[in-house]
Amino acid sequence: MCGIVGYIGKKNSKEVILKGLSRLEYRGYDSAGIAVHSNGINQLKTSGKVADLDAKCIKEKLPKSSIGIGHTRWATHGIPNDTNAHPHQDITRNFTLVHNGIIENYLTLKKYLAQNGIECKSDTDTEVLVQLISYIYNKDKISFEESVRYALMKVVGAYGIVVLCGDEPDKIIAARHGSPLVFGIGDSEFIIASDTSPIIEFTRKIVYLDDAELVVFTRDDYYVKSILENHIILKTVNEIQFSLNQIEKNGYDHFMLKEINEQSNSIAESMRGRIIIDEGRIKLGGLQEAIQDILNAKRIIITACGTSWHASLIGSFVIEELVRIPVNVEYASEFRYRETIVGPDTVLFAISQSGETADTLAAIKKAKSLGALTIGVVNVVGSSIARETDHGVYIHAGPEIGVASTKAFTSQVTVLNLIAILLAQAKDRNIKEVANLVNDLKLLPEKVELILKQSKKIKSIADNYIDAENFLYLGRGYQFPVALEGALKLKEISYIHAEGYPAAEMKHGPIALIDENMPVVFIVNEKGYEKIISNIQEVRARGGKVIIVTSIDQEELHEYSSHVIHVPSIHQCILPILTTIPLQLLAYYLAKAKGCDVDQPRNLAKSVTVE
Ligand code: F6R
């Protein structure tokens, strides 16, 4: 959440920062701001999007400068207005700072500052930090770097910050604790950002900042230090793994549509080199050393949030079916605060697209502290979760920019299937069943293509429901998490209220909602077919409108519904991948028809780095 960019080099920093912010806008888009050095600090902020900030920079003639910082905000403390937008300046106007995260003890610090004659202007937690840096600098007469370091030692909470100081116009200082920061090393230039997307245009050489680290950039050098011990840390320089092309829209109206359409390729990438064709065996390098520990574990927990939690639920079903080990699926935000039974004989899988979700990261840290073995299933290479876990498997879906997760979900389910197969093979269980699943996995990409060819049909179905105020999604077994995911996709981008339920649960409450205005999406598969047909009849008897997504070719389904969307049949463990895609498209076309901002839905942000 919140996007940060800082630049020091030879270019006009405004251009670099605004371009970078627009690439980071999926992290937050309620207000934006920029500060550059040019005879003191010049700063502009506005509520609204990066495009509004760009217009303000032109109108108010932001001076040219080769050093600056910028921010795109997802509000936590204080409404999105010009005052609360970042950067925040201290009262002497000597320091300015952008921040991602939450300063949890900001009220205590604010009181302390007030007692010393410093009043904050904004409602944010962030302003307190810049005022504190300035207060320490003026009181203790110490350097810019030392003032930042001392101030950070007083902070409780999470931060990724970048700071400028008017007295030292050739320097940028950045620091991290709990919120991601990465910097790129260019040719006599450095660019620091919340993730790699603004960096790739300038360099592929990057360094990930770790928690409790601070970096100081001068015009031609940098060094990284420990905030607590103040000693120099030698960092590894990594390579960015994706291309610029992968983070462009490439002719699509929205990133979400592009990413939905990429799924046959992204799923193939998730499997590339991992199925040994001749033997039908699975190879996952990052898991090789953990297999026995997983099989010997007393408890397996999968933890995640949102869409990744839905993928986890499917993963747990597959592991239980194929490997016959019990698996619990936990919301990371609940797991971390519950008195869960975790110990050295527990294995915790953490599933995350961004690899930065604060609750998931905290759940991993808690499990680790109790002795559990942790395994990450992550998309973003080099992300915090990928680095925090003991072992890991990347899903290799490629960059996902659309705020609503699509291709990451189908790749997560694919990789969780690969993990289940690997474990079943290591245990010599369900050999025939597993072989069938492996064969069907190979067919996934071409079957996904067949679904994508139905986009026009799905769009015309969506057109019938523009005025719907509620939707219900119902499925059984493997299709229950799909119902949850279909409902989440719809509500987050179209703002239509939607609920997902196990189909049989309908009669325990939600059935009260059904009338002629309620569209109900049933995801129908073979297991429990007769039962779900009864549920469909119950909805019809109450006037509800039925939409069916199914792999079953039965004439009666057309009779019982207003619309049927067919997906090819495939092994039930991976059928959720196919049945989810029409629901992604349905949500997309409904949101688009309603004129919603599909890639930047209100109140949301990708990469939820606050708790
Ligand atoms: C929904 C969505 C969110 C994320 C959730 C976890 O479309 O994108 O529900 O799935 O915030 O994010 P990651 O997977 O990055 O940990």
XYZ file of C-alpha atoms and ligand atoms in Angstrom:
627
model
C 0.000 0.000 0.000
C 1.192 3.487 -0.855
C 3.790 3.828 -3.570
C 7.122 5.531 -2.955
C 9.723 6.704 -5.458
C 12.979 8.559 -4.812
C 15.537 9.579 -7.429
C 19.060 11.007 -7.427
C 21.035 11.226 -10.653
C 21.293 13.340 -13.789
C 17.753 13.224 -15.139
C 14.866 15.548 -14.365
C 13.641 13.827 -11.208
C 10.038 14.951 -11.774
C 9.798 12.851 -14.946
C 11.272 9.782 -13.256
C 9.132 10.164 -10.150
C 5.791 10.768 -11.904
C 6.355 7.864 -14.301
C 7.373 5.691 -11.358
C 4.338 6.737 -9.325
C 2.015 5.896 -12.200
C 3.556 2.405 -12.308
C 3.022 2.116 -8.540
C -0.463 3.567 -8.589
C -1.995 0.119 -8.041
C -0.649 0.375 -4.483
C -2.823 3.399 -3.663
C -4.448 6.178 -5.603
C -6.334 8.593 -3.357
C -3.740 11.382 -3.334
C -0.208 12.006 -4.561
C 2.712 14.341 -4.022
C 6.252 15.192 -5.017
C 9.174 17.120 -3.499
C 12.388 18.149 -5.289
C 15.538 19.989 -4.264
C 15.963 23.310 -6.071
C 17.176 26.157 -3.871
C 15.446 24.534 -0.935
C 12.687 21.954 -1.000
C 9.851 22.505 -3.493
C 6.809 20.405 -2.886
C 3.397 19.845 -4.507
C 0.560 17.631 -3.314
C -2.980 16.934 -4.367
C -5.886 14.667 -3.608
C -6.680 12.471 -6.595
C -4.445 10.486 -8.904
C -0.936 10.817 -10.269
C -2.387 12.428 -13.428
C -3.797 15.215 -11.209
C -0.381 15.703 -9.646
C 1.213 15.849 -13.083
C -1.230 18.602 -14.091
C -0.463 20.502 -10.875
C 3.301 20.246 -11.519
C 2.789 21.796 -14.968
C 0.409 24.490 -13.704
C 2.549 25.473 -10.757
C 5.827 25.052 -12.656
C 7.663 22.639 -10.369
C 11.352 23.525 -10.881
C 13.714 21.125 -12.635
C 15.875 19.113 -10.288
C 17.866 15.902 -10.380
C 16.919 14.826 -6.867
C 13.445 14.253 -5.475
C 10.872 11.990 -3.840
C 7.222 11.150 -4.594
C 4.291 9.267 -3.140
C 0.912 7.858 -4.124
C -1.279 7.296 -1.097
C -3.757 4.765 0.258
C -5.145 6.561 3.287
C -4.818 5.050 6.744
C -4.753 8.033 9.146
C -6.660 11.065 7.873
C -8.961 11.520 4.888
C -7.474 11.813 1.405
C -6.962 15.565 0.982
C -4.079 17.856 0.020
C -2.906 18.311 3.621
C -2.782 14.625 4.429
C -1.100 13.732 1.127
C 2.643 12.995 1.255
C 5.388 14.265 1.276
C 5.170 15.745 4.763
C 7.377 18.603 5.849
C 8.571 19.646 9.302
C 7.859 23.120 10.707
C 11.294 24.465 9.712
C 10.696 23.206 6.138
C 14.170 21.708 6.154
C 13.028 18.073 5.959
C 10.444 16.312 3.819
C 9.485 12.686 3.883
C 7.325 10.042 2.163
C 6.156 7.024 4.107
C 4.459 3.677 3.600
C 3.268 1.831 6.697
C 1.821 2.852 10.053
C 3.613 4.542 12.949
C 1.703 2.872 15.775
C 2.994 5.100 18.604
C 2.328 8.315 16.695
C -0.019 9.714 19.332
C 2.650 9.364 22.036
C 5.230 10.984 19.762
C 2.769 13.715 18.776
C 2.182 14.531 22.440
C 5.932 14.601 23.095
C 6.437 16.990 20.164
C 3.552 19.203 21.332
C 5.124 19.415 24.785
C 8.209 20.725 23.017
C 6.304 23.330 21.046
C 5.829 21.433 17.781
C 2.248 21.145 16.504
C 1.420 18.841 13.584
C -0.792 20.207 10.771
C -2.112 16.969 9.298
C -4.047 14.021 10.737
C -1.416 11.564 9.600
C 0.946 9.378 11.570
C 3.646 10.227 9.022
C 4.004 13.921 9.815
C 4.985 13.036 13.366
C 8.072 11.246 12.062
C 9.345 14.129 9.955
C 8.766 16.545 12.837
C 10.669 14.214 15.143
C 13.641 13.983 12.755
C 13.766 17.775 12.563
C 13.370 18.169 16.327
C 16.295 15.796 16.999
C 18.416 17.490 14.277
C 17.934 20.954 15.762
C 18.127 19.967 19.411
C 21.110 17.594 19.285
C 22.966 19.339 16.432
C 23.698 16.000 14.768
C 23.823 15.049 11.076
C 20.866 14.368 8.771
C 21.704 10.640 8.826
C 22.020 10.415 12.605
C 18.790 12.363 13.118
C 16.890 9.923 10.887
C 18.451 6.957 12.666
C 17.674 8.246 16.174
C 14.114 9.158 15.220
C 13.540 5.678 13.783
C 14.740 4.089 16.999
C 11.820 5.798 18.755
C 9.235 4.513 16.281
C 6.952 1.529 16.885
C 5.224 0.238 13.763
C 5.977 -0.324 10.112
C 7.693 1.997 7.718
C 9.329 2.375 4.361
C 10.491 6.001 4.204
C 12.486 8.257 1.913
C 13.702 11.611 3.275
C 15.228 14.815 1.888
C 17.039 17.468 3.917
C 17.371 21.066 2.684
C 20.801 21.421 4.340
C 22.172 18.435 2.410
C 20.817 18.820 -1.125
C 22.948 16.019 -2.603
C 21.682 13.254 -0.403
C 18.648 10.958 -0.041
C 18.106 8.717 2.950
C 15.707 5.784 2.928
C 14.895 3.195 5.580
C 12.693 0.194 6.031
C 11.013 -1.767 8.749
C 8.083 -3.918 7.686
C 7.225 -2.041 4.468
C 9.092 -2.952 1.303
C 11.800 -0.827 -0.338
C 14.122 -1.741 -3.184
C 16.654 0.400 -5.022
C 18.097 0.307 -8.505
C 21.730 1.083 -9.289
C 22.012 2.885 -12.612
C 24.753 4.736 -14.411
C 25.483 7.552 -11.931
C 21.909 7.401 -10.706
C 19.889 5.637 -8.023
C 16.165 5.062 -7.877
C 14.440 3.782 -4.777
C 10.861 2.509 -4.800
C 8.282 0.326 -3.088
C 8.768 -2.332 -5.753
C 10.752 -2.892 -8.911
C 8.193 -1.665 -11.464
C 9.452 1.976 -11.555
C 13.082 0.813 -11.632
C 13.158 -1.490 -14.647
C 13.280 1.356 -17.172
C 16.570 2.559 -15.709
C 18.438 -0.519 -14.640
C 18.051 -4.223 -13.961
C 20.516 -4.092 -11.042
C 18.634 -3.938 -7.752
C 19.196 -4.234 -4.017
C 16.427 -5.219 -1.589
C 16.521 -3.317 1.656
C 15.841 -5.526 4.698
C 14.068 -4.643 7.933
C 15.954 -2.267 10.256
C 18.202 -1.063 7.445
C 18.888 2.455 6.250
C 20.471 3.483 2.957
C 22.234 6.752 2.199
C 22.544 7.850 -1.440
C 24.902 10.555 -2.572
C 25.295 11.533 -6.220
C 27.735 8.750 -7.041
C 27.655 6.276 -4.184
C 25.504 4.569 -1.584
C 25.932 2.638 1.642
C 23.536 0.538 3.706
C 23.626 0.572 7.514
C 21.909 -1.179 10.370
C 19.587 1.276 12.132
C 20.216 -0.183 15.572
C 23.926 -0.992 15.451
C 24.970 1.674 12.965
C 27.380 -0.628 11.145
C 27.772 -0.949 7.374
C 25.949 -3.894 5.756
C 27.194 -5.363 2.486
C 24.227 -6.061 0.241
C 23.812 -8.481 -2.646
C 23.006 -6.922 -6.003
C 20.196 -8.856 -7.757
C 18.760 -8.794 -11.285
C 15.155 -7.840 -12.089
C 13.500 -10.957 -13.511
C 10.760 -9.530 -15.738
C 10.663 -7.319 -18.829
C 9.186 -3.854 -19.267
C 6.695 -5.323 -21.729
C 5.163 -7.412 -18.934
C 4.092 -4.330 -16.994
C 2.497 -2.513 -19.963
C -1.168 -2.835 -20.986
C -0.183 -3.905 -24.516
C -3.380 -2.694 -26.167
C -5.853 -4.005 -23.587
C -8.339 -1.577 -22.003
C -7.337 -2.711 -18.543
C -4.550 -4.644 -16.852
C -7.207 -6.929 -15.401
C -8.425 -7.973 -18.860
C -4.855 -8.429 -20.039
C -4.084 -10.601 -17.041
C -7.251 -12.694 -17.467
C -6.241 -13.286 -21.072
C -2.681 -14.193 -20.141
C -3.776 -17.162 -18.074
C -3.030 -19.982 -20.461
C 0.516 -18.647 -20.644
C 0.894 -17.807 -16.935
C -0.339 -21.280 -15.947
C 2.120 -22.842 -18.398
C 4.890 -20.730 -16.821
C 3.889 -21.966 -13.364
C 4.434 -25.543 -14.554
C 7.459 -24.957 -16.813
C 10.294 -27.383 -16.007
C 8.404 -28.750 -13.024
C 6.781 -31.805 -14.609
C 9.357 -34.394 -15.683
C 7.597 -35.504 -18.836
C 8.873 -39.120 -19.184
C 8.342 -40.022 -15.549
C 5.259 -37.930 -14.805
C 6.998 -36.800 -11.627
C 7.036 -33.300 -10.138
C 10.209 -31.400 -9.346
C 10.104 -28.274 -7.214
C 13.674 -27.203 -6.452
C 12.722 -24.911 -3.567
C 10.876 -27.692 -1.764
C 13.223 -30.622 -2.282
C 14.874 -30.350 1.125
C 11.573 -29.859 2.942
C 9.631 -32.869 1.627
C 10.375 -35.211 4.534
C 9.668 -32.497 7.110
C 6.311 -31.849 5.497
C 5.418 -35.535 5.414
C 6.502 -35.978 9.041
C 4.698 -32.882 10.282
C 1.972 -33.233 12.912
C 0.179 -30.175 11.558
C 0.061 -28.449 8.214
C -1.363 -24.954 8.103
C -1.895 -22.847 5.007
C -2.228 -19.155 5.696
C -3.120 -16.286 3.359
C -5.535 -13.386 2.800
C -8.278 -12.643 0.265
C -8.007 -14.343 -3.087
C -4.862 -16.155 -1.965
C -6.898 -17.596 0.909
C -9.408 -18.964 -1.600
C -6.558 -20.620 -3.524
C -5.271 -22.002 -0.215
C -8.624 -23.611 0.515
C -8.512 -25.425 -2.814
C -4.896 -26.413 -2.078
C -5.928 -27.888 1.269
C -8.641 -29.983 -0.404
C -6.131 -31.334 -2.935
C -3.466 -32.147 -0.307
C -6.011 -33.901 1.897
C -7.396 -35.872 -1.054
C -4.094 -36.928 -2.595
C -1.670 -37.038 0.328
C -4.145 -37.837 3.119
C -2.557 -35.407 5.607
C -4.868 -33.049 7.507
C -4.488 -29.410 6.530
C -5.931 -26.309 8.216
C -6.456 -23.092 6.289
C -6.203 -19.901 8.329
C -6.776 -16.252 7.561
C -3.368 -14.762 8.343
C -4.995 -11.863 10.196
C -6.759 -14.308 12.547
C -3.984 -16.846 12.856
C -1.486 -14.298 14.124
C -3.635 -13.248 17.074
C -5.137 -16.611 18.008
C -3.685 -19.062 20.525
C -2.989 -21.495 17.719
C -1.244 -24.777 18.364
C 2.024 -24.363 16.512
C 5.389 -25.926 17.268
C 8.483 -27.510 15.722
C 6.317 -30.267 14.225
C 4.166 -27.731 12.315
C 4.662 -26.751 8.691
C 3.176 -23.427 7.664
C 2.605 -22.642 3.995
C 2.091 -18.939 3.267
C 0.422 -18.095 -0.046
C 0.790 -14.572 -1.401
C 0.867 -12.902 -4.798
C 2.713 -9.785 -3.677
C 4.825 -11.443 -1.010
C 4.322 -8.269 1.032
C 0.935 -8.710 2.745
C 1.531 -7.513 6.311
C -0.760 -10.023 8.013
C 0.696 -12.976 6.107
C 4.217 -11.813 6.888
C 3.333 -11.468 10.578
C 1.774 -14.956 10.580
C 5.024 -16.373 9.188
C 7.071 -14.587 11.838
C 4.796 -15.892 14.581
C 4.984 -19.487 13.276
C 8.769 -19.223 12.974
C 9.114 -17.920 16.498
C 7.210 -20.995 17.712
C 9.580 -23.299 15.831
C 7.476 -24.123 12.743
C 8.985 -24.706 9.315
C 7.730 -22.054 6.892
C 7.223 -22.342 3.148
C 6.284 -19.476 0.832
C 4.219 -19.828 -2.333
C 4.760 -16.397 -3.788
C 4.614 -14.566 -7.105
C 6.876 -11.549 -6.637
C 10.508 -12.615 -6.771
C 12.622 -11.237 -3.920
C 9.586 -10.073 -1.938
C 9.564 -10.046 1.860
C 7.630 -13.327 2.210
C 9.902 -15.044 -0.310
C 12.886 -13.988 1.782
C 11.343 -14.579 5.198
C 10.267 -18.213 4.658
C 12.585 -21.206 5.101
C 11.708 -22.738 1.718
C 9.599 -21.609 -1.172
C 8.093 -22.082 -4.589
C 7.530 -19.160 -6.925
C 4.333 -19.332 -8.928
C 5.923 -17.475 -11.888
C 2.653 -15.880 -13.024
C 4.530 -12.720 -14.064
C 3.770 -9.201 -12.774
C 0.130 -8.729 -11.761
C -0.847 -5.051 -11.916
C -4.680 -5.150 -11.876
C -5.775 -4.669 -8.274
C -8.191 -7.601 -8.527
C -6.099 -10.738 -8.558
C -6.755 -13.086 -11.490
C -3.783 -14.861 -13.029
C -2.050 -15.143 -9.650
C -5.039 -17.125 -8.338
C -4.987 -19.677 -11.164
C -1.208 -20.033 -10.857
C -1.471 -20.454 -7.079
C -3.979 -23.279 -7.540
C -1.728 -24.828 -10.195
C 1.336 -24.720 -7.931
C -0.587 -26.013 -4.909
C -1.601 -28.970 -7.088
C 2.055 -29.521 -8.022
C 2.976 -29.487 -4.324
C 0.219 -31.988 -3.484
C 1.365 -34.281 -6.299
C 4.998 -34.025 -5.191
C 4.018 -35.036 -1.656
C 1.739 -37.845 -2.823
C 4.508 -39.213 -5.046
C 7.009 -39.005 -2.183
C 4.551 -40.999 -0.083
C 3.642 -43.401 -2.926
C -0.023 -42.604 -2.501
C -2.832 -42.561 -5.042
C -0.397 -43.373 -7.839
C -3.052 -43.820 -10.546
C -5.081 -40.802 -9.521
C -1.958 -38.665 -9.387
C -0.906 -39.836 -12.857
C -4.322 -38.798 -14.212
C -3.977 -35.395 -12.584
C -0.484 -34.891 -14.038
C -1.812 -35.691 -17.512
C -4.671 -33.256 -17.096
C -2.373 -30.510 -15.787
C -0.548 -30.588 -19.106
C -3.845 -29.914 -20.899
C -4.709 -26.881 -18.773
C -3.284 -24.102 -21.007
C -5.225 -25.214 -24.109
C -8.438 -25.647 -22.088
C -8.030 -22.145 -20.659
C -7.853 -20.848 -24.256
C -11.233 -22.455 -24.996
C -12.800 -20.538 -22.111
C -11.247 -17.233 -23.136
C -12.851 -17.689 -26.567
C -16.234 -17.325 -24.839
C -15.487 -13.770 -23.678
C -18.093 -12.228 -25.996
C -20.783 -14.550 -24.739
C -19.889 -13.807 -21.114
C -19.968 -10.076 -21.852
C -23.488 -10.392 -23.258
C -24.578 -12.325 -20.155
C -23.089 -9.572 -17.959
C -25.095 -6.930 -19.849
C -28.317 -8.429 -18.406
C -27.301 -7.744 -14.815
C -26.046 -4.152 -14.799
C -28.858 -3.127 -12.458
C -28.471 -6.036 -10.046
C -27.762 -4.937 -6.498
C -26.873 -8.344 -5.102
C -25.465 -11.621 -6.387
C -25.166 -15.023 -4.781
C -22.488 -17.545 -5.807
C -22.999 -21.178 -4.820
C -20.805 -24.236 -5.248
C -20.066 -27.536 -3.556
C -16.759 -29.246 -2.749
C -13.964 -27.927 -4.954
C -16.359 -25.338 -6.365
C -17.154 -23.758 -2.988
C -13.882 -21.726 -2.912
C -14.650 -20.791 -6.528
C -17.998 -19.377 -5.353
C -16.126 -17.310 -2.759
C -13.665 -16.074 -5.352
C -16.395 -15.246 -7.908
C -18.239 -13.181 -5.293
C -15.064 -11.380 -4.186
C -14.144 -10.470 -7.774
C -17.605 -9.055 -8.416
C -17.853 -6.962 -5.266
C -14.372 -5.518 -5.404
C -14.534 -4.151 -8.930
C -18.254 -3.583 -9.638
C -19.357 -2.658 -6.059
C -22.306 -5.048 -6.437
C -22.861 -6.804 -3.150
C -22.096 -10.494 -3.577
C -21.772 -13.503 -1.295
C -20.269 -16.908 -1.884
C -21.633 -19.924 -0.005
C -21.453 -23.699 -0.044
C -24.578 -24.471 -2.112
C -26.164 -26.571 0.623
C -25.772 -23.765 3.172
C -28.217 -21.638 1.197
C -31.188 -23.172 2.944
C -29.711 -22.257 6.330
C -30.185 -18.544 5.813
C -29.284 -16.928 2.478
C -32.382 -18.409 0.840
C -34.336 -15.643 2.581
C -32.707 -13.176 0.179
C -33.894 -14.865 -2.971
C -36.527 -13.174 -5.108
C -36.855 -12.235 -8.771
C -34.124 -9.594 -8.384
C -31.465 -11.989 -7.154
C -29.091 -13.503 -9.735
C -27.568 -16.728 -8.434
C -24.438 -18.174 -10.012
C -24.130 -21.937 -9.544
C -20.823 -23.628 -10.212
C -21.758 -27.189 -11.012
C -19.432 -30.171 -11.170
C -19.950 -33.901 -11.217
C -19.570 -34.649 -7.520
C -22.828 -33.745 -5.821
C -24.523 -33.049 -9.165
C -27.959 -34.282 -8.097
C -27.788 -32.295 -4.880
C -26.861 -29.050 -6.553
C -29.668 -29.529 -9.072
C -32.029 -29.555 -6.099
C -30.484 -26.287 -4.882
C -31.010 -24.787 -8.343
C -34.658 -25.827 -8.217
C -35.032 -24.194 -4.817
C -33.773 -20.899 -6.242
C -36.011 -21.159 -9.311
C -39.047 -21.870 -7.148
C -38.455 -18.477 -5.503
C -38.034 -16.585 -8.756
C -34.230 -16.205 -8.585
C -32.334 -15.903 -11.870
C -29.892 -18.760 -12.393
C -26.538 -18.597 -14.167
C -24.652 -21.897 -14.392
C -20.920 -22.403 -14.892
C -20.238 -26.066 -15.495
C -18.103 -28.733 -17.096
C -21.155 -30.995 -17.471
C -22.920 -31.356 -20.783
C -26.521 -31.926 -19.688
C -29.453 -30.521 -21.606
C -31.480 -30.057 -18.398
C -29.041 -27.392 -17.190
C -30.288 -25.089 -19.978
C -33.845 -25.715 -18.897
C -33.108 -24.801 -15.300
C -31.217 -21.569 -15.933
C -31.170 -18.292 -17.809
C -27.561 -18.773 -18.946
C -25.091 -21.653 -19.061
C -21.344 -21.131 -19.464
C -19.531 -24.343 -20.351
C -15.941 -25.051 -19.411
C -14.029 -28.118 -20.646
C -13.949 -31.065 -18.276
C -10.725 -31.858 -16.435
C -9.588 -33.554 -13.206
C -11.665 -32.177 -10.308
C -8.570 -30.949 -8.410
C -7.828 -28.411 -11.151
C -11.359 -27.772 -12.388
C -11.534 -24.665 -10.103
C -8.935 -23.068 -12.365
C -11.275 -23.404 -15.333
C -14.516 -22.502 -13.532
C -13.001 -19.339 -12.004
C -12.103 -17.769 -15.354
C -15.722 -17.170 -16.525
C -16.403 -15.584 -13.136
C -13.424 -13.246 -13.561
C -14.783 -12.262 -16.978
C -18.329 -11.843 -15.658
C -17.066 -9.496 -12.921
C -14.884 -7.602 -15.392
C -17.631 -7.000 -17.969
C -20.185 -6.056 -15.313
C -17.792 -3.549 -13.742
C -16.879 -2.159 -17.155
C -20.514 -1.822 -18.208
C -21.218 0.042 -14.964
C -18.391 2.450 -15.730
C -16.293 1.397 -12.727
C -12.551 1.947 -12.582
C -11.643 -1.710 -13.036
C -7.912 -1.481 -12.413
C -8.179 0.920 -9.494
C -11.381 0.091 -7.607
C -12.353 2.483 -4.855
C -10.794 2.014 -1.408
C -8.614 -0.872 -2.556
C -4.921 -1.219 -3.197
C -2.753 -4.070 -4.269
C -0.152 -5.280 -1.806
C -1.726 -4.685 1.596
C 1.274 -3.717 3.695
C -0.738 -2.418 6.639
C -2.382 -4.623 9.236
C -8.496 -9.732 -4.412
C -7.129 -9.510 -3.986
C -6.831 -9.573 -2.530
C -5.487 -10.290 -2.300
C -5.086 -10.210 -0.826
C -3.803 -10.963 -0.550
O -8.609 -9.667 -5.794
O -6.266 -9.251 -4.772
O -7.842 -10.201 -1.822
O -5.594 -11.608 -2.715
O -4.916 -8.875 -0.461
O -2.746 -10.455 -1.304
P -1.441 -11.279 -1.569
O -1.798 -12.462 -2.368
O -0.548 -10.324 -2.303
O -0.888 -11.666 -0.233
